[in-house]
Short mmCIF file of C-alpha atoms in Angstrom, two decimals:
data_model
loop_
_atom_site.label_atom_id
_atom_site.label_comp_id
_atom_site.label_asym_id
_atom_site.label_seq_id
_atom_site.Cartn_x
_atom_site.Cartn_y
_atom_site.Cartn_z
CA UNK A 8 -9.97 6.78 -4.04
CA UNK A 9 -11.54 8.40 -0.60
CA UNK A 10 -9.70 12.06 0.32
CA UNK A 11 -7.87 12.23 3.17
CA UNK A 12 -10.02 12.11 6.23
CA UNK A 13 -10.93 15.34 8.34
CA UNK A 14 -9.89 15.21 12.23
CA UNK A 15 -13.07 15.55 13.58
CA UNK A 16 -14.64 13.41 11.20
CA UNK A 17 -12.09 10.15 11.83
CA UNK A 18 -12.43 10.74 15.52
CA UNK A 19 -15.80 10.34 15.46
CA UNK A 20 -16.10 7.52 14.01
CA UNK A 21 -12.88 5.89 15.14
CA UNK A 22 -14.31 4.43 17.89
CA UNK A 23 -17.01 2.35 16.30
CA UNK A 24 -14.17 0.65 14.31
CA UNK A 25 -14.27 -3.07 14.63
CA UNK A 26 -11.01 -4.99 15.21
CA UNK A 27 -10.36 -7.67 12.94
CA UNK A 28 -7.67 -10.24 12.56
CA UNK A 29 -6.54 -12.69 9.81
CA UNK A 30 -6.63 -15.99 10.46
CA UNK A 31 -4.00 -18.67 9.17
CA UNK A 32 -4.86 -21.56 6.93
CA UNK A 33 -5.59 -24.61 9.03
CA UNK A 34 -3.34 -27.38 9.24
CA UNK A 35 -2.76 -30.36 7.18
CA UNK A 36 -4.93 -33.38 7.52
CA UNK A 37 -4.66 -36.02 9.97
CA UNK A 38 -3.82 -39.83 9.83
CA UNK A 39 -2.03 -41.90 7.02
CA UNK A 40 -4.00 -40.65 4.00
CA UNK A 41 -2.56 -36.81 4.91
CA UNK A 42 1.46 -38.47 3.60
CA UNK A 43 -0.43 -38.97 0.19
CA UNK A 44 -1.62 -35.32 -0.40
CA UNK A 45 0.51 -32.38 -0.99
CA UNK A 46 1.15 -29.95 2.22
CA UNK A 47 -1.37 -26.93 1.66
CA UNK A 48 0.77 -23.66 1.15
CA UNK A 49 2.17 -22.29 4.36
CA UNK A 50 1.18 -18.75 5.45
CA UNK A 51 2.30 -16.52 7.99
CA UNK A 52 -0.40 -14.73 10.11
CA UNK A 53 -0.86 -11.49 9.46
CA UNK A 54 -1.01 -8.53 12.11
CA UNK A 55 -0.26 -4.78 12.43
CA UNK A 56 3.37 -4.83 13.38
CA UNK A 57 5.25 -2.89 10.60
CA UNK A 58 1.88 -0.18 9.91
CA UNK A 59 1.48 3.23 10.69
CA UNK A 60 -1.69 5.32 11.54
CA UNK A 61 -1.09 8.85 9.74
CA UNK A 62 -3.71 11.60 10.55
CA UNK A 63 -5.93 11.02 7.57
CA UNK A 64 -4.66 7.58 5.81
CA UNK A 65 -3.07 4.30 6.65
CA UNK A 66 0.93 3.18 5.79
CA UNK A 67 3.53 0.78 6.28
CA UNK A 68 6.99 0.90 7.50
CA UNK A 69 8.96 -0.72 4.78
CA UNK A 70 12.06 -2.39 4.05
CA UNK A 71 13.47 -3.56 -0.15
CA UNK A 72 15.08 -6.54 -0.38
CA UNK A 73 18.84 -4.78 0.06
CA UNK A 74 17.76 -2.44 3.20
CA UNK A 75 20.29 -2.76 5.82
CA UNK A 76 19.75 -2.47 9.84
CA UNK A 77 21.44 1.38 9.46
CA UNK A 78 19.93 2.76 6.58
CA UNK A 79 16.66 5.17 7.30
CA UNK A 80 13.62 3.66 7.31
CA UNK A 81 10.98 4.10 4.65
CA UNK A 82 7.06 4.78 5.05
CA UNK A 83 4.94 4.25 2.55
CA UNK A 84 1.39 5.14 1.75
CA UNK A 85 -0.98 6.77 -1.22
CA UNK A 86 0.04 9.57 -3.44
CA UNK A 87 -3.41 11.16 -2.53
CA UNK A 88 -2.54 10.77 1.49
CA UNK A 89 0.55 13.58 0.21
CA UNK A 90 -0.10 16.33 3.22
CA UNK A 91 0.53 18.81 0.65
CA UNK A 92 -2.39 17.74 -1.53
CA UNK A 93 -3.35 15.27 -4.20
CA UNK A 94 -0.42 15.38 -6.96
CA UNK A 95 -2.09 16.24 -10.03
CA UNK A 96 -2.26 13.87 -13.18
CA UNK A 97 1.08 13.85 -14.58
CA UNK A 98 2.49 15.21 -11.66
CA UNK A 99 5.74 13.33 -9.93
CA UNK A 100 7.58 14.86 -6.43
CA UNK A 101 11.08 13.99 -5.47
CA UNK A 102 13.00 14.88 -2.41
CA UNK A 103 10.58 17.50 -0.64
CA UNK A 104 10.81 18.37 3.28
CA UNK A 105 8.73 17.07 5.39
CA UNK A 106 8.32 16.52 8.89
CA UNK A 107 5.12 14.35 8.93
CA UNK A 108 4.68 12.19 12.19
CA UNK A 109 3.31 8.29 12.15
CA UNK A 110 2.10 6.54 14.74
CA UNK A 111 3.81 3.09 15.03
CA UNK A 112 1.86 -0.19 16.24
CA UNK A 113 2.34 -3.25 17.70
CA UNK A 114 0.81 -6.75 16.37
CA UNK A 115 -2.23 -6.16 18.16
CA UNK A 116 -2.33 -2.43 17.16
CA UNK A 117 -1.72 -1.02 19.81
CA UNK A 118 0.17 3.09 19.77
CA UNK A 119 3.57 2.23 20.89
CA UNK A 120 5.32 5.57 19.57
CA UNK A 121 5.92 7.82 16.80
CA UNK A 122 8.49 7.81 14.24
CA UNK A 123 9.21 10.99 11.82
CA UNK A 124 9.57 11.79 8.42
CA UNK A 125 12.54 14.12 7.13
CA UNK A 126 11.55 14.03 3.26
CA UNK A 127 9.21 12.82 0.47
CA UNK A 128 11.09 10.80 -1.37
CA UNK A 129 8.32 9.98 -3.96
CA UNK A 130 5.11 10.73 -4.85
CA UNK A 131 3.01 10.47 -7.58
CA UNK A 132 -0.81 9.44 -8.72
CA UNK A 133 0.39 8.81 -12.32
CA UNK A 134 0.26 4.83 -13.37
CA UNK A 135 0.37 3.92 -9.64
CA UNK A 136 -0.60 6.06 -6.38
CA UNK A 137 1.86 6.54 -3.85
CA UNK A 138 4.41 8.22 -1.48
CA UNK A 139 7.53 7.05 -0.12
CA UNK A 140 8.63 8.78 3.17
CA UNK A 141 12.37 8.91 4.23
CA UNK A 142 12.50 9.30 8.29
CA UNK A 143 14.91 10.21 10.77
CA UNK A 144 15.10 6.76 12.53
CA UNK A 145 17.12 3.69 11.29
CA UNK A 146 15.41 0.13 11.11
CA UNK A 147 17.83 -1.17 13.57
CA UNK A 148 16.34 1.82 16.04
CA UNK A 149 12.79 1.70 15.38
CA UNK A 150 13.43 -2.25 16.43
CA UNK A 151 15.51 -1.42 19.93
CA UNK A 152 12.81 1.11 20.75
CA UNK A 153 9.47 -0.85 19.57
CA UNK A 154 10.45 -4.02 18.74
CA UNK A 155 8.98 -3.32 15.02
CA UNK A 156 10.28 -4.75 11.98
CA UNK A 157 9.46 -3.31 8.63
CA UNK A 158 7.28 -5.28 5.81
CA UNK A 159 9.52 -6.45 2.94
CA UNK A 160 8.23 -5.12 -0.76
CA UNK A 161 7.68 -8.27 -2.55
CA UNK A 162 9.54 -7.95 -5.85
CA UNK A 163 7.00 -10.83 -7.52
CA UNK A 164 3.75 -9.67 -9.67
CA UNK A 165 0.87 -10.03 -7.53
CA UNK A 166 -0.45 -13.66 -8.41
CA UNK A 167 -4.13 -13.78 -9.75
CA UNK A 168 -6.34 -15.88 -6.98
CA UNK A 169 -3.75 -15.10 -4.32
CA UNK A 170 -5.30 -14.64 -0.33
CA UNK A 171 -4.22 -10.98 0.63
CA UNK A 172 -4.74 -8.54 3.22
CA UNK A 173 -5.60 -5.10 3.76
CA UNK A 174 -4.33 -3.82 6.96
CA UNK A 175 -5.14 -0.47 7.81
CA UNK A 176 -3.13 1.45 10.43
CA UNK A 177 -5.56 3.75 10.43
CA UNK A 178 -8.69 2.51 11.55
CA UNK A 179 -6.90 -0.49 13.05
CA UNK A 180 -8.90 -3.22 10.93
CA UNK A 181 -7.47 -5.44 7.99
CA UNK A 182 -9.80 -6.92 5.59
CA UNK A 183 -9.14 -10.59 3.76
CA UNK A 184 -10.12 -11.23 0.35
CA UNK A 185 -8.29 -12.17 -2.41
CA UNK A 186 -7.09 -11.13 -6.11
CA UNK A 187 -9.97 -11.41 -8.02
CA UNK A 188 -8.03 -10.41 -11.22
CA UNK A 189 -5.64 -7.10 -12.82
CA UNK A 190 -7.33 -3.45 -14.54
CA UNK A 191 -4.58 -3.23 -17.09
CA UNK A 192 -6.11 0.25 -16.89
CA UNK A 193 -8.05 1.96 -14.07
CA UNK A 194 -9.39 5.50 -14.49
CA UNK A 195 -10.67 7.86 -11.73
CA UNK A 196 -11.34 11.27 -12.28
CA UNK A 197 -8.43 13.05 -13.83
CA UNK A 198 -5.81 10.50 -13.04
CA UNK A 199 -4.95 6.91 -14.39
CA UNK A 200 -3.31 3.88 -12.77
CA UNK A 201 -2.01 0.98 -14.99
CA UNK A 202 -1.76 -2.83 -14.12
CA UNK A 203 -4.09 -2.47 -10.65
CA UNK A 204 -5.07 -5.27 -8.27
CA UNK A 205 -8.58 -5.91 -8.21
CA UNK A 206 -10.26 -7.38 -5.45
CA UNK A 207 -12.93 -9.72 -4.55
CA UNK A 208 -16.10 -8.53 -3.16
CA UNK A 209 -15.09 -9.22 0.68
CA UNK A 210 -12.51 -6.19 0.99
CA UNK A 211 -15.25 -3.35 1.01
CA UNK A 212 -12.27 -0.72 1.99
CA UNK A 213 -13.27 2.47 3.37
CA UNK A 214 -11.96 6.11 3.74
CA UNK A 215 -9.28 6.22 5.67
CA UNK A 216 -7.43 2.96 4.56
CA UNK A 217 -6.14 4.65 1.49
CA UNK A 218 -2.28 3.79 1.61
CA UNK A 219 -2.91 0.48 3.69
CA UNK A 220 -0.30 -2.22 2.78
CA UNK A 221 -1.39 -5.75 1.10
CA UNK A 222 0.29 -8.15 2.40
CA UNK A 223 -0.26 -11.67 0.27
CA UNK A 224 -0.70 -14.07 3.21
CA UNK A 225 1.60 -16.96 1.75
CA UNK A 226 4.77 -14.66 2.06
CA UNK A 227 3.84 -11.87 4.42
CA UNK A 228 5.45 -9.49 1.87
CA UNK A 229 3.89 -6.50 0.83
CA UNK A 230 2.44 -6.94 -2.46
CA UNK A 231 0.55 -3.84 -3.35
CA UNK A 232 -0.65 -0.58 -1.48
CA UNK A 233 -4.75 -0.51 -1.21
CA UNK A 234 -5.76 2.85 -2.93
CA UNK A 235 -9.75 2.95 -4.69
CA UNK A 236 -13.00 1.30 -4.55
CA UNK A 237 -15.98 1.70 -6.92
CA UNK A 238 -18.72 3.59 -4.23
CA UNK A 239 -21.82 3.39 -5.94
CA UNK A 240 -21.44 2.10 -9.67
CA UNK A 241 -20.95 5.13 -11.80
CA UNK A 242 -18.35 5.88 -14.38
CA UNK A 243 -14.97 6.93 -14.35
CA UNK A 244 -15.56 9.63 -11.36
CA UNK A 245 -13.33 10.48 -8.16
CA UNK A 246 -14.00 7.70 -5.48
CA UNK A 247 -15.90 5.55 -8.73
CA UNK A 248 -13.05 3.98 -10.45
CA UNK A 249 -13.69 1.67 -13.98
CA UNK A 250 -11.77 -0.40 -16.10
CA UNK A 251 -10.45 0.10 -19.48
CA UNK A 252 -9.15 -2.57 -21.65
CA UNK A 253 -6.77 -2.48 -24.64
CA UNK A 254 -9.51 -1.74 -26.91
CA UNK A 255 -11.03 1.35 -25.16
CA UNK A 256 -13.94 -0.89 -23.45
CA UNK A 257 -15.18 0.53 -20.21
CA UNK A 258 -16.31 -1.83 -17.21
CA UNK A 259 -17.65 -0.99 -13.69
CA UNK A 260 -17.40 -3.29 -10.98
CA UNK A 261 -19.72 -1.65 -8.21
CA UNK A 262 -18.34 -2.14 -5.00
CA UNK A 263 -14.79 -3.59 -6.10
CA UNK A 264 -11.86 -2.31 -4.59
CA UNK A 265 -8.39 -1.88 -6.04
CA UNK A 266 -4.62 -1.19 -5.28
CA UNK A 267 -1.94 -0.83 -7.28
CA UNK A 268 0.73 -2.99 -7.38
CA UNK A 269 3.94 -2.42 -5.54
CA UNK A 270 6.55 -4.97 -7.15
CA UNK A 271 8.53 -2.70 -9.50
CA UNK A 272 9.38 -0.69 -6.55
CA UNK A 273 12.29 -1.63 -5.33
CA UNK A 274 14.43 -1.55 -8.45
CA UNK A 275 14.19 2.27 -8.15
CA UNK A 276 15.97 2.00 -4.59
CA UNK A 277 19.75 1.26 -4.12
CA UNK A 278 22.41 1.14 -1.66
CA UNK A 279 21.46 3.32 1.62
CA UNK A 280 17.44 3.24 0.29
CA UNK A 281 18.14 5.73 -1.95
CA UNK A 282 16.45 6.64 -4.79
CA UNK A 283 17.51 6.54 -8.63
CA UNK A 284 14.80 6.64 -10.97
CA UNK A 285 17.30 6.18 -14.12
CA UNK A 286 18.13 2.38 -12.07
CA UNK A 287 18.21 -0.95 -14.50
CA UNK A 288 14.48 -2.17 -14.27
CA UNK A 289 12.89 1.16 -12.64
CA UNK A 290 10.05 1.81 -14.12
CA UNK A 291 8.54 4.65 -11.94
CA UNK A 292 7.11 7.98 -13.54
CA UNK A 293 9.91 10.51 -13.32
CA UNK A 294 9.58 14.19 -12.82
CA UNK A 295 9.78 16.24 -15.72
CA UNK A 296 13.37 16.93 -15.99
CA UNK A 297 14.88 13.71 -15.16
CA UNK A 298 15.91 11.48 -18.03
CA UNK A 299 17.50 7.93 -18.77
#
């Protein structure tokens, strides 16, 4: 998990930034013998419309499966990309003010705007790590002014072996790897994240992404928010995640990144993107207080 960025710091550095792009599978074979073998899976290429560039992390302009056009569009990134601070283990915020700004961007990540939150409508770093922003535009008028659409939150588990990518809005780079397997527990510091995506060795994340959606490349969904990697092999430390098992067994996985999955999400969310934590299926940390 990297702390959000300082302004000086990101600006810096921003400009050495390299500009990457995913590429789409390549097409089927050619001649007679192609009818004979199955189609490879189709996947839709993968660019920066939909993400946001905050002023220390990365995020996504998001839609769940029963959005509508009118409703007011959703931003999401890490718990620890919070402006207020890192929520503390345990910790879960619902419904605070907020006037945070994001930078919207086109395919080829280019600035074409801003949009503006009104509210946090979630945050937490307790079994997962993120924040859900409510903002003062509707999808239907972030499209008429931008022509943006949001990402759609997958509601499938992430799929072991699946081709993903990590697009940051930040730093204006994405980074393909794939699902190298799942940390039924991952520990950093004081907090701890259950069920996390791990990732092969080819996404080597770095600050600044934190809160970048994963998009799996066969359904341009979003399938998990990027949030960790291991920096330099040791133990259970802030920015040094490891792995616990059932049994209490630790493993580190130098240089691995993680995120943490995304598809339980959208049960907490109902008509008019509003949330209710007590929903059928919702399985996200409530604040102390609230109660099924």
């Amino acid at each position: 998990m990297y702390r959000p960025l300082v302004g000086t710091l990101a600006t810096a550095a921003l400009g050495a930034a390299a500009l990457m792009t995913a590429t789409p599978a390549g097409a089927a074979p050619a001649g007679a013998a192609a009818h004979h073998k199955p189609k490879p899976p189709q996947t839709k290429a993968v660019d920066f419309a939909g993400t946001v560039a905050l002023d220390n992390c990365s995020g996504s302009i998001v839609k769940m499966p029963t959005s509508q056009p009118n409703d007011p569009a959703l931003v999401m990134t890490n718990g620890h990309c919070l402006e207020t601070g890192m929520p503390s283990a345990g910790q879960v915020i619902v419904d605070q003010p907020s006037s945070r700004s994001f930078t919207v961007l086109d395919k080829s990540a280019g600035d074409l705007g801003s949009i503006r939150a009104t509210k946090v409508v979630y945050s937490t770093m307790t079994d997962t790590d993120v924040t859900l922003y409510e903002t003062g535009s509707t999808y239907a008028q972030i499209e008429q002014k931008y022509g943006i659409k949001p990402l759609e939150v997958s509601t499938d588990h992430p799929a072991k072996g699946a081709a993903i990518t990590v697009v940051s809005g930040y730093w204006k780079k994405t980074y393909t790897c794939g699902i190298d397997g799942f940390a039924p527990t991952l520990k950093e510091g004081d907090w701890t994240w259950k069920d996390s995506v791990r990732y092969t060795p080819e996404c080597k994340v770095i600050g600044g992404t934190s809160g970048s959606p994963v998009v799996d490349n066969a359904t341009g969904k979003v399938t998990a928010i990027n949030n960790t990697i291991n920096e330099n092999g040791e133990r259970c430390t802030v920015n040094n995640p490891c792995e616990v098992d059932g049994s209490g067994n630790v493993t580190v996985h130098d240089g691995i990144g993680y995120a943490q999955e995304t598809y339980t999400i959208p049960k907490c969310f109902g008509t008019g993107n509003k949330l209710d934590l007590n929903a059928a299926g919702c399985t996200l940390p409530k604040p102390s207080g609230i109660r099924h």
